[in-house]
Coordinates of C-alpha atoms in Angstrom, one line a residue:
X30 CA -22.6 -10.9 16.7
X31 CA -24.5 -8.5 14.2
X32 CA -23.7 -7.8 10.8
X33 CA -22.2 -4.5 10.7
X34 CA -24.0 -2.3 8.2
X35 CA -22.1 -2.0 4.7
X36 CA -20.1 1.3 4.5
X37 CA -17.6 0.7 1.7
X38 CA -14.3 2.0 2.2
X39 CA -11.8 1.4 -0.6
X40 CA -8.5 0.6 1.5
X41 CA -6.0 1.2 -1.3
X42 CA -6.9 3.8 -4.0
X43 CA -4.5 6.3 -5.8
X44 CA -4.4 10.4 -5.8
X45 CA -3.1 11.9 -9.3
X46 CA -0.6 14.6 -8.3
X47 CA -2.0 17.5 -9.8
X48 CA -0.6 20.6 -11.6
X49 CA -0.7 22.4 -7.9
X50 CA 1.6 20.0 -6.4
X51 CA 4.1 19.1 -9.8
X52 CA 4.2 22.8 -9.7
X53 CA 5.6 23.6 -6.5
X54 CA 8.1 20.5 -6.9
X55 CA 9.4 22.0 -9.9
X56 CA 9.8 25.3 -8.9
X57 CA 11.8 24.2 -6.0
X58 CA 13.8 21.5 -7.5
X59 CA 14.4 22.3 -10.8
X60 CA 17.8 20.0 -11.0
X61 CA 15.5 17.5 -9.7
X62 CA 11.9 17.1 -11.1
X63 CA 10.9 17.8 -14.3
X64 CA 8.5 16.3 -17.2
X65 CA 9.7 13.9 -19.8
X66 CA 11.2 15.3 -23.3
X67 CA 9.4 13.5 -25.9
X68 CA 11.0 10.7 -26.9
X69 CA 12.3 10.3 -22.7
X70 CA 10.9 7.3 -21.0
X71 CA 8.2 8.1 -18.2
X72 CA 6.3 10.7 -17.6
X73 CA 8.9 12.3 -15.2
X74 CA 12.3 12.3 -14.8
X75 CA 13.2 12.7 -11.0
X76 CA 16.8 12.6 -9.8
X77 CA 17.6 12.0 -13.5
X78 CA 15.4 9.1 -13.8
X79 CA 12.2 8.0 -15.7
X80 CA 9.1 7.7 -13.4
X81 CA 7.6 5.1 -14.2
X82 CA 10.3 3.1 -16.2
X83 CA 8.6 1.2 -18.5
X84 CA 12.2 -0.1 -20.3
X85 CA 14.3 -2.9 -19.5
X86 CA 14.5 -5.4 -16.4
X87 CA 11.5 -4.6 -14.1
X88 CA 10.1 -2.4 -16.7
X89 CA 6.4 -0.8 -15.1
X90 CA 3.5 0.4 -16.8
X91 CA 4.1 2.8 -19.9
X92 CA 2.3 6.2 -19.0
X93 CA -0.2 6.9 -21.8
X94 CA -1.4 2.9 -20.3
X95 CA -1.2 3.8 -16.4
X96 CA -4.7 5.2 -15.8
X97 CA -8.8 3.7 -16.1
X98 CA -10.2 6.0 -19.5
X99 CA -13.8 5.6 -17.3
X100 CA -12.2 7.6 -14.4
X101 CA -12.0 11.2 -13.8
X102 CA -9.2 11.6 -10.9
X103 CA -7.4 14.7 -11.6
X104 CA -9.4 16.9 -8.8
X105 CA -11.1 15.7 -5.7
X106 CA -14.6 16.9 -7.2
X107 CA -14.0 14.3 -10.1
X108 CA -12.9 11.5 -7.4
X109 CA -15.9 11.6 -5.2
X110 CA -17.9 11.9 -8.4
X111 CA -16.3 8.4 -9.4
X112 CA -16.8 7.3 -5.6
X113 CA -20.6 7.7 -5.7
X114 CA -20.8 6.4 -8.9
X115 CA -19.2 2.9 -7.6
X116 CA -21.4 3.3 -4.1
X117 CA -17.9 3.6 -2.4
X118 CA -18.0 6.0 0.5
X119 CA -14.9 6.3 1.7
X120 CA -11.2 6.0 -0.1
X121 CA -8.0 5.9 1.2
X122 CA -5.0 7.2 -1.1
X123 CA -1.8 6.1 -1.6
X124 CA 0.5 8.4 -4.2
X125 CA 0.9 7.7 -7.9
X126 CA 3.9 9.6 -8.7
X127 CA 5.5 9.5 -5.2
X128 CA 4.8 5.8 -5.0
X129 CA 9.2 6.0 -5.7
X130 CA 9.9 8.5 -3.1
X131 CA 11.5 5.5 -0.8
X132 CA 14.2 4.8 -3.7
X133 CA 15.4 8.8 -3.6
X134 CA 18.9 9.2 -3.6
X135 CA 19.3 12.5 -2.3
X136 CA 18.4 12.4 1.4
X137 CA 17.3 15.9 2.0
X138 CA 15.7 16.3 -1.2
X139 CA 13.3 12.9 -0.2
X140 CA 12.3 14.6 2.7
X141 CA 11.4 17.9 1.4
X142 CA 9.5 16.1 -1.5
X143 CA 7.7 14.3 1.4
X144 CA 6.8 17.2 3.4
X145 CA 5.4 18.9 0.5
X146 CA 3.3 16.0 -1.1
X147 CA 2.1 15.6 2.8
X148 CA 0.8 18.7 3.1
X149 CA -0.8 18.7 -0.4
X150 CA -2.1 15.4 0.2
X151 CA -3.9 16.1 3.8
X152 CA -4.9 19.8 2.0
X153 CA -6.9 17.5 -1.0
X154 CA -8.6 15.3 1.6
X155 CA -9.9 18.4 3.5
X156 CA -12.1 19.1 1.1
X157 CA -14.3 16.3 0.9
X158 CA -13.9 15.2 4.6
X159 CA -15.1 12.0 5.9
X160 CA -15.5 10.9 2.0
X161 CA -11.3 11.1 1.5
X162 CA -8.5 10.3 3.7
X163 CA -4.9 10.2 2.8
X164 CA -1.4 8.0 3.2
X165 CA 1.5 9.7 4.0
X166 CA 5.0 9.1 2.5
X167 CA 8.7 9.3 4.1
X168 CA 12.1 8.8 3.0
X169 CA 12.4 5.7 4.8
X170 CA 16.1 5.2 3.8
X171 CA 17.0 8.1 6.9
X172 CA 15.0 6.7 9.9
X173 CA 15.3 10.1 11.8
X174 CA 13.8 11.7 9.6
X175 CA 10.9 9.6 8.8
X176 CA 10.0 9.6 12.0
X177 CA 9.5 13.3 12.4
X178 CA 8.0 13.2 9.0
X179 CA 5.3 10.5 10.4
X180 CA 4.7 12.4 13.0
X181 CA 3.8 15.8 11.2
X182 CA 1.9 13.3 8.9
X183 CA -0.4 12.3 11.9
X184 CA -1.0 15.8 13.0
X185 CA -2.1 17.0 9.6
X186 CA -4.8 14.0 9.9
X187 CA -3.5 11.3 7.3
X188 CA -4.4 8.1 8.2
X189 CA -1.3 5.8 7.5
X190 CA 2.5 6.0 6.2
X191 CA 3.6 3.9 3.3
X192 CA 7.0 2.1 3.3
X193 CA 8.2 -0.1 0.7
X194 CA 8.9 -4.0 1.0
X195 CA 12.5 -3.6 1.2
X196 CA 15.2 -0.4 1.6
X197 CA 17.8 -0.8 -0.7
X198 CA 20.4 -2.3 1.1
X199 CA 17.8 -3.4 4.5
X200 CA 14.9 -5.5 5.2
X201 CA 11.9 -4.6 7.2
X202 CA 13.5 -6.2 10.2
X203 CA 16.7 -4.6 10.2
X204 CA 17.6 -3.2 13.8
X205 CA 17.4 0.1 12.1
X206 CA 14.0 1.0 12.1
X207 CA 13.1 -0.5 15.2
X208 CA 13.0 3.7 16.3
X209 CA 10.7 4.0 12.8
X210 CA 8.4 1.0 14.7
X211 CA 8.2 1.8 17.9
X212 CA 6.9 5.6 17.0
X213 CA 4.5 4.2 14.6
X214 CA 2.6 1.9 17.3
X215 CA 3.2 5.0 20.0
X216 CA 1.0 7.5 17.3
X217 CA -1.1 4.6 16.3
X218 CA 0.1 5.4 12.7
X219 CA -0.5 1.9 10.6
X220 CA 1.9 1.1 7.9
X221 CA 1.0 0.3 4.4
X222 CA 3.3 -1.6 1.9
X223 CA 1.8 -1.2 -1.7
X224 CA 3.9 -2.7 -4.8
X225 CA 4.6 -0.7 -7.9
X226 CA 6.8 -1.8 -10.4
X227 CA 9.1 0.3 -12.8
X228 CA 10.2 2.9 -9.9
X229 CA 13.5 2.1 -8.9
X230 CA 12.8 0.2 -5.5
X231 CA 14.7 -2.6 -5.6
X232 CA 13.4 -5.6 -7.3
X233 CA 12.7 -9.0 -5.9
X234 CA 12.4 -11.5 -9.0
X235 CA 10.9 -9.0 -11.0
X236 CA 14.2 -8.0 -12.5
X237 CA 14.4 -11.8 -14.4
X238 CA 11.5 -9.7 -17.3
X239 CA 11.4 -7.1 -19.1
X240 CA 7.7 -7.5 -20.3
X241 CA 5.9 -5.5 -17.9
X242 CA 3.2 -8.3 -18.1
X243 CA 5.3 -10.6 -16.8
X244 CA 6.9 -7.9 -14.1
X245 CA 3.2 -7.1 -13.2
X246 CA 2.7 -10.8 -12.3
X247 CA 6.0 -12.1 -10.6
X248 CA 6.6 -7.9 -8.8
X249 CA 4.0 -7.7 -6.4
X250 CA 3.4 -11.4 -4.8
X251 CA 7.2 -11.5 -4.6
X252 CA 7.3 -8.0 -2.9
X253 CA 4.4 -9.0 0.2
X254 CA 6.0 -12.6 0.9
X255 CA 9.3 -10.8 1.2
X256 CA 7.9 -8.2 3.7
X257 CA 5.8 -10.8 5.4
X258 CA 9.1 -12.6 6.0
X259 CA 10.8 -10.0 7.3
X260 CA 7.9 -8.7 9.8
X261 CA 7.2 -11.9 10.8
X262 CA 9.9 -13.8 11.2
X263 CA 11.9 -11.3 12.2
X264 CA 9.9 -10.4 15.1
X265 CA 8.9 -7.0 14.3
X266 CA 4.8 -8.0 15.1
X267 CA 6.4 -9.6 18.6
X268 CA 8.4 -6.6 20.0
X269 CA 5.6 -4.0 18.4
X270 CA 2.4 -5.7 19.9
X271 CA -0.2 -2.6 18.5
X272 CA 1.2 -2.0 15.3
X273 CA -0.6 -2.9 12.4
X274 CA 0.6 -3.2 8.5
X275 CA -1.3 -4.0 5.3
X276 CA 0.6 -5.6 2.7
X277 CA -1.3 -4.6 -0.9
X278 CA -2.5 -5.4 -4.6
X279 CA -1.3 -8.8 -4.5
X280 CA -4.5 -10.1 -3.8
X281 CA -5.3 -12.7 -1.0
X282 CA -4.8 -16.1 -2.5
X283 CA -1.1 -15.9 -1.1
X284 CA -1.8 -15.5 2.2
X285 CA -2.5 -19.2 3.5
X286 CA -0.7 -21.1 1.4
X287 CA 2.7 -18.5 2.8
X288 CA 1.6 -18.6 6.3
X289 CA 1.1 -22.2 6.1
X290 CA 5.0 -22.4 4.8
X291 CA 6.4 -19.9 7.4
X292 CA 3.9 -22.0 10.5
X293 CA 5.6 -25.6 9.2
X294 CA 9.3 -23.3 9.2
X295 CA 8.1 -22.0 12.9
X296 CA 7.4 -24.9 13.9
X297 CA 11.0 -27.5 12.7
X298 CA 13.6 -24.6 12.6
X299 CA 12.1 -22.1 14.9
X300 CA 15.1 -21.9 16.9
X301 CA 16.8 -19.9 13.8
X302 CA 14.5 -17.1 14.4
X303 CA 13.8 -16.6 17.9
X304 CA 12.5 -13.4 17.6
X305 CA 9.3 -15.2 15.9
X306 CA 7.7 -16.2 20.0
X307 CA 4.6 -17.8 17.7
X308 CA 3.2 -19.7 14.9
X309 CA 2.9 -16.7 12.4
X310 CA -0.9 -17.1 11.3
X311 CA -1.1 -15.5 15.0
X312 CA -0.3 -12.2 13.9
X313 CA -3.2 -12.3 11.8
X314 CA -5.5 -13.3 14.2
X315 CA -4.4 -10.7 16.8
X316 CA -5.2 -7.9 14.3
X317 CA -1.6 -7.0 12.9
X318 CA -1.8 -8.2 9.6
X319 CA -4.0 -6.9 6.9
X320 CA -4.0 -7.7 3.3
X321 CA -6.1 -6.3 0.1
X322 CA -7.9 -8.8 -1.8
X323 CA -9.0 -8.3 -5.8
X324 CA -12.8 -8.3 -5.5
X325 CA -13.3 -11.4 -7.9
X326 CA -10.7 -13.7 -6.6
X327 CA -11.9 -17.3 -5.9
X328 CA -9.7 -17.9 -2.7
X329 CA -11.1 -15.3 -0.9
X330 CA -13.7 -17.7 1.0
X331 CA -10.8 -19.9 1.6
X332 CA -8.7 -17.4 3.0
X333 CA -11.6 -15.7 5.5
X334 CA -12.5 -19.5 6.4
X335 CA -9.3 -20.9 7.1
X336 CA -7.3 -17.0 8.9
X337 CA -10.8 -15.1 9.5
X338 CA -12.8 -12.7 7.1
X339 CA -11.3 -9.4 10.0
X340 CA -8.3 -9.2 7.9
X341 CA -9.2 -9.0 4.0
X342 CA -9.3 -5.5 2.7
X343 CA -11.4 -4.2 -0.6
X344 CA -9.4 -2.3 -2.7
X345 CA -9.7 -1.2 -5.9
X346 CA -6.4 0.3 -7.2
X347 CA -8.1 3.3 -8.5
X348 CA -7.5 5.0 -11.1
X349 CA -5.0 2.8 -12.3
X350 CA -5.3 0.8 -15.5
X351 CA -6.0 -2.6 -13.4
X352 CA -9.0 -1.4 -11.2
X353 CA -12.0 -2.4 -12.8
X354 CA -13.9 1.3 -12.2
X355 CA -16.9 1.9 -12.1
X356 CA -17.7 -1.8 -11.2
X357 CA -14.9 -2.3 -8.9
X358 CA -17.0 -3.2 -5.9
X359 CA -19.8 -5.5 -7.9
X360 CA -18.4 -9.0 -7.8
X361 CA -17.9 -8.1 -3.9
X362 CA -21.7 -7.0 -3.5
X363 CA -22.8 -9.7 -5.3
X364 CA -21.2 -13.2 -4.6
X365 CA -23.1 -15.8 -3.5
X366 CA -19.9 -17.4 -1.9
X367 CA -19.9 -14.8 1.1
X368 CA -21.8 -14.2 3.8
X369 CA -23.6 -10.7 4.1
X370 CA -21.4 -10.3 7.6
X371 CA -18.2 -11.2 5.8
X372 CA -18.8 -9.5 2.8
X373 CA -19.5 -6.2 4.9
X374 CA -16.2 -6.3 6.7
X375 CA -14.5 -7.1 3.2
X376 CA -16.0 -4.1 1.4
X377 CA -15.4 -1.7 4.6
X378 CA -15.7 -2.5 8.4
X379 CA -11.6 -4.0 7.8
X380 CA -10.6 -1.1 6.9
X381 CA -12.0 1.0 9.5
X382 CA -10.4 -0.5 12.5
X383 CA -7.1 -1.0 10.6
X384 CA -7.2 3.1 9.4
X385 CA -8.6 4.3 12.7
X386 CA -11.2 5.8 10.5
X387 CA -15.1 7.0 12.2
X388 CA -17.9 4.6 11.7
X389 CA -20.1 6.1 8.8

């Protein structure tokens, strides 16, 4: 098999809602978005609470510390500026602000919050096509409704739906959302589960701190095994044969070492979760299970030599504080560790098949 040629596609960056969007949000929900006071935690206060919360259990980043000072993200000229300065040519975006909207309390405001940041969202990509591609969001907490929302997200041209590790009071195989499933892998909509700590989802471990270090560390490794164990083990890969869900910035190293665990599970007490027909690593190598790697991580040669190199995403978290802009790609491009072929499905052929996106 050739080496596919390198198109880099970062599979997890972040838009900046802009003035445009905050704008229209506040006009239309006063009693429910608005900016910080000073002195307020966040930078806004939605639903009456700081976004992010960077205070107490679980606390996230503090705002004037969220974003890269190298990057310029706050219009889509200044993004693909910042793209072709890092020789990426393609980046996916999952929200900043609306990274919360799952943990909305107010059902029909969530969905009108959703609707609108779609639209903006598919409006932004338009402009630079085939350089910018957007994730949608839904209020996952009403299943109806997200699926209509999905839906609409598909026909304005975004190129996945977000959904958090857990609901609030549900995980990711309750009977539920099988509806939410079987619509995504009907539409070929993949599902991508990012972590992001400090805005209100609920919190798996990462309640124990209050030092957003130590939140940053224990949140999002905590979050993906969580999900993994629900999807997998709960059979949600099994009765949803085509769909496909990256779990995100929580690196790679995780990935064998948990799959190992849940196989060696499979394989003594299967019988307590029969909706698990197969050793988990399966859904991996059937193309359902994708996960972000950070570009200088030293188990990502393990991980592509012991589950395959089809499954490891590049991602860069971009513009956020930890994305290593503008040299986010160069410890991909130039380890000696990888081959060319895997490093070229690493830094972008991955991400194609799992978005659905054109060959470059």
């Amino acid at each position: 098999m050739s080496t596919p040629p390198l198109h880099v596609v970062d599979s997890d960056a972040h838009v900046i809602e802009g003035p445009e969007l905050m704008g229209e949000l506040m006009t239309r929900f006063p009693d429910k978005v608005r900016l910080s006071a000073p002195g307020e935690d966040g930078a806004l206060v939605i639903e009456g609470r700081p976004y992010p919360q960077s205070r107490g259990p679980g606390a996230g980043c503090p705002p004037a510390q969220g974003l890269n000072p190298a990057a310029e993200p706050f219009t889509s000229e200044g993004v693909v500026r910042d793209a072709d300065r890092e020789g990426i040519d393609a980046m996916v975006f999952f929200p900043s602000a609306a990274l919360g909207l799952p943990a909305f309390t107010d059902a029909g405001f969530a969905a009108e919050f959703a609707r609108l940041y779609n639209r903006w969202l598919a409006d932004y990509c338009r402009r630079h096509p085939g350089r910018l591609y957007g994730v949608g969001v839904v209020p996952i907490e009403d299943v109806g409704a997200s699926i209509g929302i999905m839906r609409e997200a598909k026909g304005l041209g975004l190129v996945a739906t977000m959904i958090p590790a857990v609901l609030k009071t549900r995980n990711l195989d309750h009977p539920d959302l099988e509806p939410f499933y079987a619509a995504a892998a009907a539409i070929d909509m993949p599902l991508g589960v990012p972590g992001a700590p400090g805005i209100h989802l609920p919190m798996l471990g990462s309640q124990r701190f209050d030092n957003y270090l130590q939140v940053h560390c224990v949140s999002f490794p905590f979050d993906m095994m969580v999900a993994s164990t629900a999807l997998v083990l709960g059979g949600v890969f099994e009765r949803h044969p085509t769909l496909r869900v990256a779990l995100l910035e929580s690196g790679v190293g995780w990935v064998p070492y948990f799959f190992d665990r849940m196989d060696e599970h499979v394989e003594k007490r299967g019988r307590l979760t029969p909706e698990c027909k197969r050793k988990p690593r399966e859904y991996i190598e059937r193309g359902q299970i994708f996960v972000s790697c950070e570009p200088e991580e030293s188990a990502i040669p393990f991980a592509a030599e012991v589950l395959g190199a089809h499954f490891i995403l590049f991602a860069s978290d971009y513009p956020h504080w930890d994305s290593d802009f503008p040299h986010a790609t160069r410890p991909l491009r130039e380890r000696t560790d990888l081959s060319a072929d895997t490093k070229a499905r690493i830094l972008g052929e991955n991400a194609r098949v799992f978005y659905g996106l054109p060959r470059g």
